[in-house]
PDB file of C-alpha atoms (C1' of nucleotides) in Angstrom:
ATOM      1  CA  MET A   1      -1.905 -21.710 -18.413  1.00 98.00           C
ATOM      2  CA  ARG A   2      -0.246 -22.609 -15.139  1.00 98.00           C
ATOM      3  CA  VAL A   3       2.580 -20.353 -13.889  1.00 98.00           C
ATOM      4  CA  ALA A   4       4.604 -21.546 -10.890  1.00 98.00           C
ATOM      5  CA  THR A   5       7.403 -20.155  -8.742  1.00 98.00           C
ATOM      6  CA  PHE A   6       9.913 -22.384  -6.970  1.00 98.00           C
ATOM      7  CA  ASN A   7      13.010 -21.479  -4.939  1.00 98.00           C
ATOM      8  CA  ILE A   8      15.027 -24.622  -5.594  1.00 98.00           C
ATOM      9  CA  ASN A   9      18.088 -23.870  -3.415  1.00 97.00           C
ATOM     10  CA  GLY A  10      20.703 -24.951  -5.942  1.00 97.00           C
ATOM     11  CA  ILE A  11      20.007 -26.379  -9.411  1.00 97.00           C
ATOM     12  CA  LYS A  12      22.729 -29.030  -9.219  1.00 96.00           C
ATOM     13  CA  ALA A  13      21.548 -30.371  -5.870  1.00 96.00           C
ATOM     14  CA  ARG A  14      17.900 -30.226  -6.988  1.00 97.00           C
ATOM     15  CA  ALA A  15      18.055 -31.697 -10.507  1.00 96.00           C
ATOM     16  CA  GLU A  16      16.223 -34.876  -9.475  1.00 96.00           C
ATOM     17  CA  ALA A  17      13.635 -33.224  -7.227  1.00 97.00           C
ATOM     18  CA  LEU A  18      12.881 -30.515  -9.768  1.00 98.00           C
ATOM     19  CA  THR A  19      12.568 -32.735 -12.828  1.00 97.00           C
ATOM     20  CA  SER A  20      10.357 -35.277 -11.057  1.00 96.00           C
ATOM     21  CA  TRP A  21       8.043 -32.472  -9.939  1.00 97.00           C
ATOM     22  CA  LEU A  22       7.967 -31.008 -13.474  1.00 98.00           C
ATOM     23  CA  ASP A  23       7.115 -34.407 -14.937  1.00 97.00           C
ATOM     24  CA  GLU A  24       4.162 -34.821 -12.624  1.00 96.00           C
ATOM     25  CA  ALA A  25       2.853 -31.243 -12.339  1.00 97.00           C
ATOM     26  CA  SER A  26       3.760 -30.138 -15.860  1.00 97.00           C
ATOM     27  CA  PRO A  27       3.392 -26.380 -15.317  1.00 98.00           C
ATOM     28  CA  ASP A  28       3.529 -24.298 -18.500  1.00 98.00           C
ATOM     29  CA  VAL A  29       5.841 -21.710 -16.964  1.00 98.00           C
ATOM     30  CA  VAL A  30       8.138 -21.871 -13.927  1.00 98.00           C
ATOM     31  CA  VAL A  31      10.258 -19.112 -12.447  1.00 98.00           C
ATOM     32  CA  LEU A  32      13.158 -20.469 -10.406  1.00 98.00           C
ATOM     33  CA  GLN A  33      15.152 -18.766  -7.666  1.00 98.00           C
ATOM     34  CA  GLU A  34      18.510 -19.578  -6.090  1.00 98.00           C
ATOM     35  CA  ILE A  35      19.804 -21.561  -9.032  1.00 98.00           C
ATOM     36  CA  LYS A  36      23.286 -20.909  -7.535  1.00 97.00           C
ATOM     37  CA  SER A  37      24.894 -21.374 -10.928  1.00 97.00           C
ATOM     38  CA  VAL A  38      26.448 -19.381 -13.727  1.00 97.00           C
ATOM     39  CA  ASP A  39      24.485 -19.464 -16.996  1.00 97.00           C
ATOM     40  CA  GLU A  40      27.029 -21.781 -18.652  1.00 96.00           C
ATOM     41  CA  GLY A  41      26.734 -24.288 -15.800  1.00 96.00           C
ATOM     42  CA  PHE A  42      22.929 -24.522 -15.841  1.00 97.00           C
ATOM     43  CA  PRO A  43      21.778 -28.003 -16.957  1.00 97.00           C
ATOM     44  CA  ARG A  44      19.457 -26.654 -19.655  1.00 97.00           C
ATOM     45  CA  ASP A  45      19.219 -30.031 -21.431  1.00 97.00           C
ATOM     46  CA  LEU A  46      17.214 -31.421 -18.508  1.00 97.00           C
ATOM     47  CA  PHE A  47      14.463 -28.933 -19.296  1.00 98.00           C
ATOM     48  CA  GLU A  48      14.785 -28.572 -23.056  1.00 98.00           C
ATOM     49  CA  ASP A  49      14.323 -32.354 -23.276  1.00 97.00           C
ATOM     50  CA  ARG A  50      10.987 -31.840 -21.506  1.00 98.00           C
ATOM     51  CA  GLY A  51       9.863 -29.165 -23.927  1.00 98.00           C
ATOM     52  CA  TYR A  52      10.829 -26.063 -21.965  1.00 98.00           C
ATOM     53  CA  THR A  53      12.539 -22.991 -23.310  1.00 98.00           C
ATOM     54  CA  VAL A  54      15.218 -22.013 -20.773  1.00 98.00           C
ATOM     55  CA  GLU A  55      16.297 -18.469 -19.911  1.00 98.00           C
ATOM     56  CA  THR A  56      18.727 -17.933 -17.035  1.00 98.00           C
ATOM     57  CA  HIS A  57      20.224 -15.019 -15.155  1.00 98.00           C
ATOM     58  CA  GLY A  58      22.845 -16.636 -12.988  1.00 97.00           C
ATOM     59  CA  GLN A  59      25.971 -15.874 -11.013  1.00 97.00           C
ATOM     60  CA  LYS A  60      28.615 -17.906  -9.225  1.00 96.00           C
ATOM     61  CA  SER A  61      27.675 -19.614  -5.927  1.00 95.00           C
ATOM     62  CA  PHE A  62      24.677 -17.550  -4.862  1.00 95.00           C
ATOM     63  CA  ASN A  63      21.362 -16.123  -6.033  1.00 97.00           C
ATOM     64  CA  GLY A  64      20.432 -16.622  -9.673  1.00 97.00           C
ATOM     65  CA  VAL A  65      16.989 -16.780 -11.319  1.00 98.00           C
ATOM     66  CA  ALA A  66      15.537 -18.483 -14.396  1.00 98.00           C
ATOM     67  CA  ILE A  67      12.388 -18.881 -16.473  1.00 98.00           C
ATOM     68  CA  LEU A  68      11.288 -22.205 -17.947  1.00 98.00           C
ATOM     69  CA  SER A  69       8.422 -22.048 -20.442  1.00 98.00           C
ATOM     70  CA  LYS A  70       6.638 -24.567 -22.635  1.00 98.00           C
ATOM     71  CA  LEU A  71       4.925 -21.677 -24.406  1.00 98.00           C
ATOM     72  CA  PRO A  72       6.675 -19.114 -26.608  1.00 98.00           C
ATOM     73  CA  LEU A  73       8.782 -16.760 -24.500  1.00 98.00           C
ATOM     74  CA  GLU A  74       9.666 -13.333 -25.886  1.00 98.00           C
ATOM     75  CA  ASP A  75      11.449 -10.118 -24.936  1.00 98.00           C
ATOM     76  CA  VAL A  76      13.484 -11.556 -22.062  1.00 98.00           C
ATOM     77  CA  THR A  77      15.318  -9.007 -19.914  1.00 98.00           C
ATOM     78  CA  ARG A  78      17.717  -9.609 -17.021  1.00 98.00           C
ATOM     79  CA  GLY A  79      18.331  -7.579 -13.887  1.00 97.00           C
ATOM     80  CA  LEU A  80      16.174  -5.186 -11.865  1.00 97.00           C
ATOM     81  CA  PRO A  81      16.492  -1.653 -13.271  1.00 97.00           C
ATOM     82  CA  GLY A  82      17.620   1.264 -11.163  1.00 96.00           C
ATOM     83  CA  ASP A  83      21.189   0.442 -10.083  1.00 95.00           C
ATOM     84  CA  ASP A  84      23.846  -0.395 -12.648  1.00 93.00           C
ATOM     85  CA  ALA A  85      26.289  -1.250  -9.845  1.00 93.00           C
ATOM     86  CA  ASP A  86      24.061  -4.061  -8.506  1.00 95.00           C
ATOM     87  CA  GLU A  87      25.744  -7.345  -9.463  1.00 94.00           C
ATOM     88  CA  GLN A  88      23.326  -9.700  -7.708  1.00 97.00           C
ATOM     89  CA  ALA A  89      21.254 -11.825 -10.100  1.00 97.00           C
ATOM     90  CA  ARG A  90      17.733 -11.531  -8.676  1.00 98.00           C
ATOM     91  CA  TRP A  91      15.335 -10.501 -11.460  1.00 98.00           C
ATOM     92  CA  ILE A  92      14.326 -11.803 -14.888  1.00 98.00           C
ATOM     93  CA  GLU A  93      11.341 -10.996 -17.128  1.00 98.00           C
ATOM     94  CA  GLY A  94       9.789 -12.468 -20.218  1.00 98.00           C
ATOM     95  CA  THR A  95       6.515 -12.359 -22.140  1.00 98.00           C
ATOM     96  CA  VAL A  96       4.691 -15.681 -22.388  1.00 98.00           C
ATOM     97  CA  ILE A  97       2.403 -16.114 -25.384  1.00 98.00           C
ATOM     98  CA  GLY A  98      -0.689 -18.160 -24.559  1.00 97.00           C
ATOM     99  CA  ASP A  99      -3.518 -19.315 -26.781  1.00 94.00           C
ATOM    100  CA  GLN A 100      -5.761 -16.396 -25.755  1.00 95.00           C
ATOM    101  CA  GLY A 101      -3.163 -13.718 -25.120  1.00 97.00           C
ATOM    102  CA  ALA A 102       0.124 -12.785 -23.516  1.00 98.00           C
ATOM    103  CA  VAL A 103       1.297 -12.241 -19.948  1.00 98.00           C
ATOM    104  CA  ARG A 104       4.464 -10.491 -18.790  1.00 98.00           C
ATOM    105  CA  VAL A 105       6.129 -12.770 -16.224  1.00 98.00           C
ATOM    106  CA  CYS A 106       8.684 -11.377 -13.770  1.00 98.00           C
ATOM    107  CA  GLY A 107      10.701 -13.824 -11.681  1.00 98.00           C
ATOM    108  CA  LEU A 108      12.304 -12.398  -8.560  1.00 98.00           C
ATOM    109  CA  TYR A 109      14.497 -13.344  -5.642  1.00 98.00           C
ATOM    110  CA  LEU A 110      14.125 -10.533  -3.134  1.00 98.00           C
ATOM    111  CA  PRO A 111      17.073 -10.053  -0.737  1.00 97.00           C
ATOM    112  CA  ASN A 112      16.855 -11.724   2.667  1.00 96.00           C
ATOM    113  CA  GLY A 113      18.107  -8.630   4.493  1.00 96.00           C
ATOM    114  CA  ASN A 114      19.412 -10.188   7.703  1.00 95.00           C
ATOM    115  CA  PRO A 115      20.911  -9.071   9.923  1.00 94.00           C
ATOM    116  CA  ALA A 116      18.739  -6.024  10.462  1.00 94.00           C
ATOM    117  CA  PRO A 117      19.696  -3.295  10.890  1.00 94.00           C
ATOM    118  CA  GLY A 118      22.811  -3.266   8.744  1.00 93.00           C
ATOM    119  CA  PRO A 119      24.050  -2.973   5.153  1.00 94.00           C
ATOM    120  CA  LYS A 120      22.218  -6.119   4.037  1.00 95.00           C
ATOM    121  CA  TYR A 121      18.957  -4.713   5.341  1.00 96.00           C
ATOM    122  CA  ASP A 122      19.617  -1.392   3.624  1.00 96.00           C
ATOM    123  CA  TYR A 123      20.170  -3.329   0.404  1.00 96.00           C
ATOM    124  CA  LYS A 124      16.850  -5.109   0.861  1.00 97.00           C
ATOM    125  CA  LEU A 125      14.881  -1.894   1.322  1.00 97.00           C
ATOM    126  CA  GLY A 126      16.706  -0.197  -1.568  1.00 97.00           C
ATOM    127  CA  TRP A 127      15.985  -3.191  -3.792  1.00 98.00           C
ATOM    128  CA  MET A 128      12.292  -3.022  -2.875  1.00 98.00           C
ATOM    129  CA  GLU A 129      12.179   0.671  -3.831  1.00 98.00           C
ATOM    130  CA  ARG A 130      13.580  -0.231  -7.237  1.00 98.00           C
ATOM    131  CA  MET A 131      11.063  -3.068  -7.518  1.00 98.00           C
ATOM    132  CA  ARG A 132       8.244  -0.647  -6.723  1.00 98.00           C
ATOM    133  CA  ALA A 133       9.312   1.563  -9.618  1.00 98.00           C
ATOM    134  CA  ARG A 134       9.280  -1.404 -12.018  1.00 98.00           C
ATOM    135  CA  ALA A 135       5.941  -2.570 -10.581  1.00 98.00           C
ATOM    136  CA  ALA A 136       4.439   0.857 -11.265  1.00 98.00           C
ATOM    137  CA  GLU A 137       5.593   0.617 -14.879  1.00 98.00           C
ATOM    138  CA  LEU A 138       3.929  -2.786 -15.231  1.00 98.00           C
ATOM    139  CA  LEU A 139       0.652  -1.407 -13.878  1.00 98.00           C
ATOM    140  CA  ALA A 140       0.801   1.576 -16.233  1.00 98.00           C
ATOM    141  CA  MET A 141       0.866  -0.787 -19.220  1.00 98.00           C
ATOM    142  CA  GLU A 142      -2.637  -1.972 -18.215  1.00 98.00           C
ATOM    143  CA  GLU A 143      -1.953  -5.473 -19.484  1.00 98.00           C
ATOM    144  CA  PRO A 144      -1.716  -8.909 -17.859  1.00 98.00           C
ATOM    145  CA  ALA A 145       1.504  -9.104 -15.856  1.00 98.00           C
ATOM    146  CA  LEU A 146       2.659 -10.878 -12.716  1.00 98.00           C
ATOM    147  CA  MET A 147       5.630 -10.812 -10.363  1.00 98.00           C
ATOM    148  CA  ALA A 148       6.363 -14.244  -8.903  1.00 98.00           C
ATOM    149  CA  GLY A 149       9.113 -15.431  -6.640  1.00 98.00           C
ATOM    150  CA  ASP A 150      10.738 -15.621  -3.252  1.00 98.00           C
ATOM    151  CA  TYR A 151       9.820 -12.286  -1.675  1.00 98.00           C
ATOM    152  CA  ASN A 152      11.508 -13.022   1.652  1.00 98.00           C
ATOM    153  CA  ILE A 153       8.541 -11.227   3.228  1.00 98.00           C
ATOM    154  CA  ILE A 154       6.041 -12.644   5.739  1.00 98.00           C
ATOM    155  CA  PRO A 155       3.133 -10.350   4.878  1.00 97.00           C
ATOM    156  CA  GLN A 156       1.039 -10.880   8.038  1.00 97.00           C
ATOM    157  CA  ALA A 157       1.169 -12.746  11.337  1.00 96.00           C
ATOM    158  CA  GLU A 158      -1.074 -15.508   9.952  1.00 96.00           C
ATOM    159  CA  ASP A 159       1.663 -16.280   7.421  1.00 97.00           C
ATOM    160  CA  ALA A 160       3.927 -17.690  10.149  1.00 97.00           C
ATOM    161  CA  ALA A 161       3.407 -20.605  12.540  1.00 97.00           C
ATOM    162  CA  LYS A 162       5.267 -18.663  15.246  1.00 96.00           C
ATOM    163  CA  PRO A 163       5.021 -14.983  14.347  1.00 96.00           C
ATOM    164  CA  ASP A 164       6.497 -13.827  17.651  1.00 95.00           C
ATOM    165  CA  ALA A 165       9.763 -15.568  16.753  1.00 95.00           C
ATOM    166  CA  TRP A 166      10.104 -13.363  13.670  1.00 96.00           C
ATOM    167  CA  ARG A 167       9.391  -9.905  15.141  1.00 95.00           C
ATOM    168  CA  GLU A 168      12.973  -8.687  14.822  1.00 95.00           C
ATOM    169  CA  ASP A 169      13.768 -10.585  11.625  1.00 96.00           C
ATOM    170  CA  ALA A 170      14.241  -8.847   8.268  1.00 97.00           C
ATOM    171  CA  LEU A 171      11.434 -11.031   6.846  1.00 97.00           C
ATOM    172  CA  PHE A 172       8.835  -9.678   9.253  1.00 97.00           C
ATOM    173  CA  LEU A 173      10.039  -6.286  10.514  1.00 97.00           C
ATOM    174  CA  LEU A 174       7.387  -3.597  10.166  1.00 96.00           C
ATOM    175  CA  SER A 175       9.551  -1.652   7.716  1.00 97.00           C
ATOM    176  CA  SER A 176       9.847  -4.787   5.542  1.00 97.00           C
ATOM    177  CA  ARG A 177       6.114  -5.341   5.551  1.00 97.00           C
ATOM    178  CA  ASP A 178       5.531  -1.650   4.873  1.00 97.00           C
ATOM    179  CA  ALA A 179       7.770  -1.814   1.810  1.00 98.00           C
ATOM    180  CA  TYR A 180       5.911  -4.901   0.554  1.00 98.00           C
ATOM    181  CA  ARG A 181       2.567  -3.235   1.232  1.00 98.00           C
ATOM    182  CA  ARG A 182       3.623  -0.158  -0.741  1.00 98.00           C
ATOM    183  CA  ILE A 183       4.168  -2.371  -3.785  1.00 98.00           C
ATOM    184  CA  LEU A 184       0.980  -4.402  -3.301  1.00 98.00           C
ATOM    185  CA  ASN A 185      -1.106  -1.280  -2.725  1.00 98.00           C
ATOM    186  CA  LEU A 186      -0.142   0.192  -6.081  1.00 98.00           C
ATOM    187  CA  GLY A 187      -2.939  -2.060  -7.317  1.00 98.00           C
ATOM    188  CA  PHE A 188      -1.695  -5.651  -7.331  1.00 98.00           C
ATOM    189  CA  THR A 189      -3.569  -8.760  -6.217  1.00 98.00           C
ATOM    190  CA  GLU A 190      -1.662 -11.445  -4.314  1.00 98.00           C
ATOM    191  CA  ALA A 191      -2.911 -14.683  -5.813  1.00 98.00           C
ATOM    192  CA  PHE A 192      -2.914 -17.165  -2.941  1.00 98.00           C
ATOM    193  CA  ARG A 193      -4.400 -14.986  -0.189  1.00 97.00           C
ATOM    194  CA  THR A 194      -7.408 -13.983  -2.279  1.00 96.00           C
ATOM    195  CA  ARG A 195      -8.528 -17.611  -2.452  1.00 97.00           C
ATOM    196  CA  HIS A 196      -7.277 -18.889   0.913  1.00 97.00           C
ATOM    197  CA  PRO A 197      -7.891 -16.303   3.654  1.00 95.00           C
ATOM    198  CA  GLU A 198      -7.344 -18.689   6.563  1.00 95.00           C
ATOM    199  CA  PRO A 199      -4.005 -18.995   8.423  1.00 96.00           C
ATOM    200  CA  GLY A 200      -1.727 -22.032   8.382  1.00 96.00           C
ATOM    201  CA  HIS A 201      -0.493 -22.036   4.784  1.00 97.00           C
ATOM    202  CA  TYR A 202       3.285 -21.900   4.346  1.00 98.00           C
ATOM    203  CA  SER A 203       5.786 -22.088   1.487  1.00 98.00           C
ATOM    204  CA  PHE A 204       9.057 -22.464   3.465  1.00 98.00           C
ATOM    205  CA  TRP A 205      10.154 -24.730   6.305  1.00 97.00           C
ATOM    206  CA  ASP A 206      13.713 -24.457   7.655  1.00 97.00           C
ATOM    207  CA  TYR A 207      15.952 -27.507   7.426  1.00 96.00           C
ATOM    208  CA  GLN A 208      16.828 -26.986  11.112  1.00 95.00           C
ATOM    209  CA  ALA A 209      15.160 -27.878  14.376  1.00 94.00           C
ATOM    210  CA  GLY A 210      12.547 -30.181  12.854  1.00 94.00           C
ATOM    211  CA  ALA A 211      10.689 -27.231  11.344  1.00 96.00           C
ATOM    212  CA  TRP A 212       8.982 -29.401   8.701  1.00 96.00           C
ATOM    213  CA  GLN A 213       7.978 -32.139  11.132  1.00 95.00           C
ATOM    214  CA  ARG A 214       6.522 -29.497  13.468  1.00 95.00           C
ATOM    215  CA  ASN A 215       4.929 -27.543  10.617  1.00 97.00           C
ATOM    216  CA  ASN A 216       6.885 -24.511  11.787  1.00 97.00           C
ATOM    217  CA  GLY A 217       6.668 -22.713   8.460  1.00 97.00           C
ATOM    218  CA  ILE A 218       6.338 -19.286   6.904  1.00 98.00           C
ATOM    219  CA  ARG A 219       4.670 -18.061   3.719  1.00 98.00           C
ATOM    220  CA  ILE A 220       7.196 -15.981   1.793  1.00 98.00           C
ATOM    221  CA  ASP A 221       6.768 -17.038  -1.856  1.00 98.00           C
ATOM    222  CA  HIS A 222       4.156 -14.896  -3.565  1.00 98.00           C
ATOM    223  CA  ILE A 223       2.583 -14.093  -6.926  1.00 98.00           C
ATOM    224  CA  LEU A 224       1.419 -10.490  -7.401  1.00 98.00           C
ATOM    225  CA  MET A 225      -0.826  -9.802 -10.397  1.00 98.00           C
ATOM    226  CA  THR A 226      -1.915  -6.668 -12.232  1.00 98.00           C
ATOM    227  CA  PRO A 227      -5.725  -6.200 -12.411  1.00 98.00           C
ATOM    228  CA  GLN A 228      -5.731  -7.427 -16.016  1.00 98.00           C
ATOM    229  CA  CYS A 229      -3.944 -10.574 -14.873  1.00 98.00           C
ATOM    230  CA  ALA A 230      -6.057 -11.077 -11.742  1.00 98.00           C
ATOM    231  CA  ASP A 231      -9.166 -11.076 -13.954  1.00 98.00           C
ATOM    232  CA  LEU A 232      -7.745 -14.173 -15.675  1.00 98.00           C
ATOM    233  CA  MET A 233      -7.001 -16.168 -12.514  1.00 98.00           C
ATOM    234  CA  THR A 234      -8.982 -19.404 -12.222  1.00 98.00           C
ATOM    235  CA  ASP A 235      -7.109 -21.130  -9.376  1.00 98.00           C
ATOM    236  CA  THR A 236      -4.011 -20.976  -7.170  1.00 98.00           C
ATOM    237  CA  GLY A 237      -2.216 -23.266  -4.756  1.00 98.00           C
ATOM    238  CA  ILE A 238       0.854 -24.270  -2.776  1.00 98.00           C
ATOM    239  CA  GLU A 239       2.488 -27.670  -3.373  1.00 97.00           C
ATOM    240  CA  LYS A 240       3.096 -28.412   0.288  1.00 97.00           C
ATOM    241  CA  GLU A 241       3.766 -32.136  -0.035  1.00 97.00           C
ATOM    242  CA  VAL A 242       6.854 -31.475  -2.166  1.00 97.00           C
ATOM    243  CA  ARG A 243       8.634 -30.468   1.061  1.00 97.00           C
ATOM    244  CA  GLY A 244       8.329 -34.031   2.403  1.00 96.00           C
ATOM    245  CA  ARG A 245      10.133 -35.727  -0.483  1.00 96.00           C
ATOM    246  CA  ASP A 246      13.770 -36.867  -0.816  1.00 95.00           C
ATOM    247  CA  LYS A 247      16.436 -34.152  -0.894  1.00 96.00           C
ATOM    248  CA  PRO A 248      13.860 -31.339  -0.931  1.00 97.00           C
ATOM    249  CA  SER A 249      14.384 -27.619  -1.261  1.00 97.00           C
ATOM    250  CA  ASP A 250      13.402 -25.711   1.882  1.00 97.00           C
ATOM    251  CA  HIS A 251      10.761 -23.950  -0.279  1.00 98.00           C
ATOM    252  CA  VAL A 252       7.856 -25.512  -2.208  1.00 98.00           C
ATOM    253  CA  PRO A 253       6.222 -24.461  -5.497  1.00 98.00           C
ATOM    254  CA  VAL A 254       3.424 -21.876  -5.528  1.00 98.00           C
ATOM    255  CA  TRP A 255       1.283 -21.579  -8.646  1.00 98.00           C
ATOM    256  CA  VAL A 256      -1.535 -19.723 -10.338  1.00 98.00           C
ATOM    257  CA  ASP A 257      -3.780 -20.799 -13.217  1.00 98.00           C
ATOM    258  CA  LEU A 258      -4.651 -18.149 -15.789  1.00 98.00           C
ATOM    259  CA  ASP A 259      -7.363 -18.362 -18.432  1.00 98.00           C
ATOM    260  CA  LEU A 260      -4.839 -17.778 -21.198  1.00 96.00           C
TER     261      LEU A 260
ATOM    262  C1'  DA B   1      14.766 -18.630  15.682  1.00 76.78           C
ATOM    263  C1'  DT B   2      18.239 -22.542  17.127  1.00 76.78           C
ATOM    264  C1'  DG B   3      20.583 -28.246  19.759  1.00 76.78           C
ATOM    265  C1'  DG B   4      19.103 -29.975  15.743  1.00 76.78           C
ATOM    266  C1'  DC B   5      20.482 -28.014   8.267  1.00 76.78           C
ATOM    267  C1'  DG B   6      22.058 -27.719   3.672  1.00 76.78           C
ATOM    268  C1'  DA B   7      24.509 -25.868  -0.642  1.00 76.78           C
ATOM    269  C1'  DG B   8      28.648 -24.076  -2.722  1.00 76.78           C
ATOM    270  C1'  DT B   9      33.504 -23.743  -2.884  1.00 76.78           C
ATOM    271  C1'  DG B  10      36.889 -26.865  -3.020  1.00 76.78           C
ATOM    272  C1'  DT B  11      38.868 -30.206   0.387  1.00 76.78           C
ATOM    273  C1'  DG B  12      39.216 -26.966   5.508  1.00 76.78           C
ATOM    274  C1'  DA B  13      36.085 -24.595   7.238  1.00 76.78           C
ATOM    275  C1'  DC B  14      34.252 -20.916   5.762  1.00 76.78           C
ATOM    276  C1'  DT B  15      29.914 -17.961   3.701  1.00 76.78           C
ATOM    277  C1'  DC B  16      25.249 -17.645   2.930  1.00 76.78           C
ATOM    278  C1'  DG B  17      20.491 -18.484   3.655  1.00 76.78           C
ATOM    279  C1'  DA B  18      15.601 -17.719   6.485  1.00 76.78           C
TER     280       DA B  18
END
DNA sequence: ATGGCGAGTGTGACTCGA
């Protein structure tokens, strides 16, 4: 079973790029971020025609997450627990039933947080505290589960082409990395870094200033797995070349293969 | 990490993103 995450930066603008990638890569499960659409406006036919079950958690203009699954998808929940007043659509969960067992899949779009300091940065750190609570619950179940998405966190200097340029940015501030580390250190395994310890792998290149052409990227899309899930991992990768296609997202897909 | 972009909203020029 292949599970991928992809921040598509707008489902309407990315219909062609996303469907052509799905047709070629054919992942079993994809979590999407920044669909930038209400649920009623999501072009679900595009994906149902390709055999995917579609579950969305959208809002007008911004944010919005979704799960596409070719395998049975059960017990879908929307929203990150812990703040009933939070109206930003950034979290969705579902249980995917594979041939050998099930995995709980959480799709997330973690707040950017800029400018820092400020209310947006406070929201980011508060959101990460709530995510840590949910992550602890997932670990306590002692079953295969993963949290995949756009974390808006550069975990270490080797995850940026120019780390010095990000020192004061909400994606790389020490307090941001601390908050990420507190979640990871509960007992999760980050899929990509376990298999690819060397620097120079990125999942985002800005549209501006020739960032793609200069390979001025950052690695901010991650898949964190519970121990029971990590035991099932057979491979993981980043689909870098997708960034060089027509009308691309500024992010590329990141995936993990599970023996399920 | 800005000279340089792009999407959404909604038709002007703004907000938002990373």
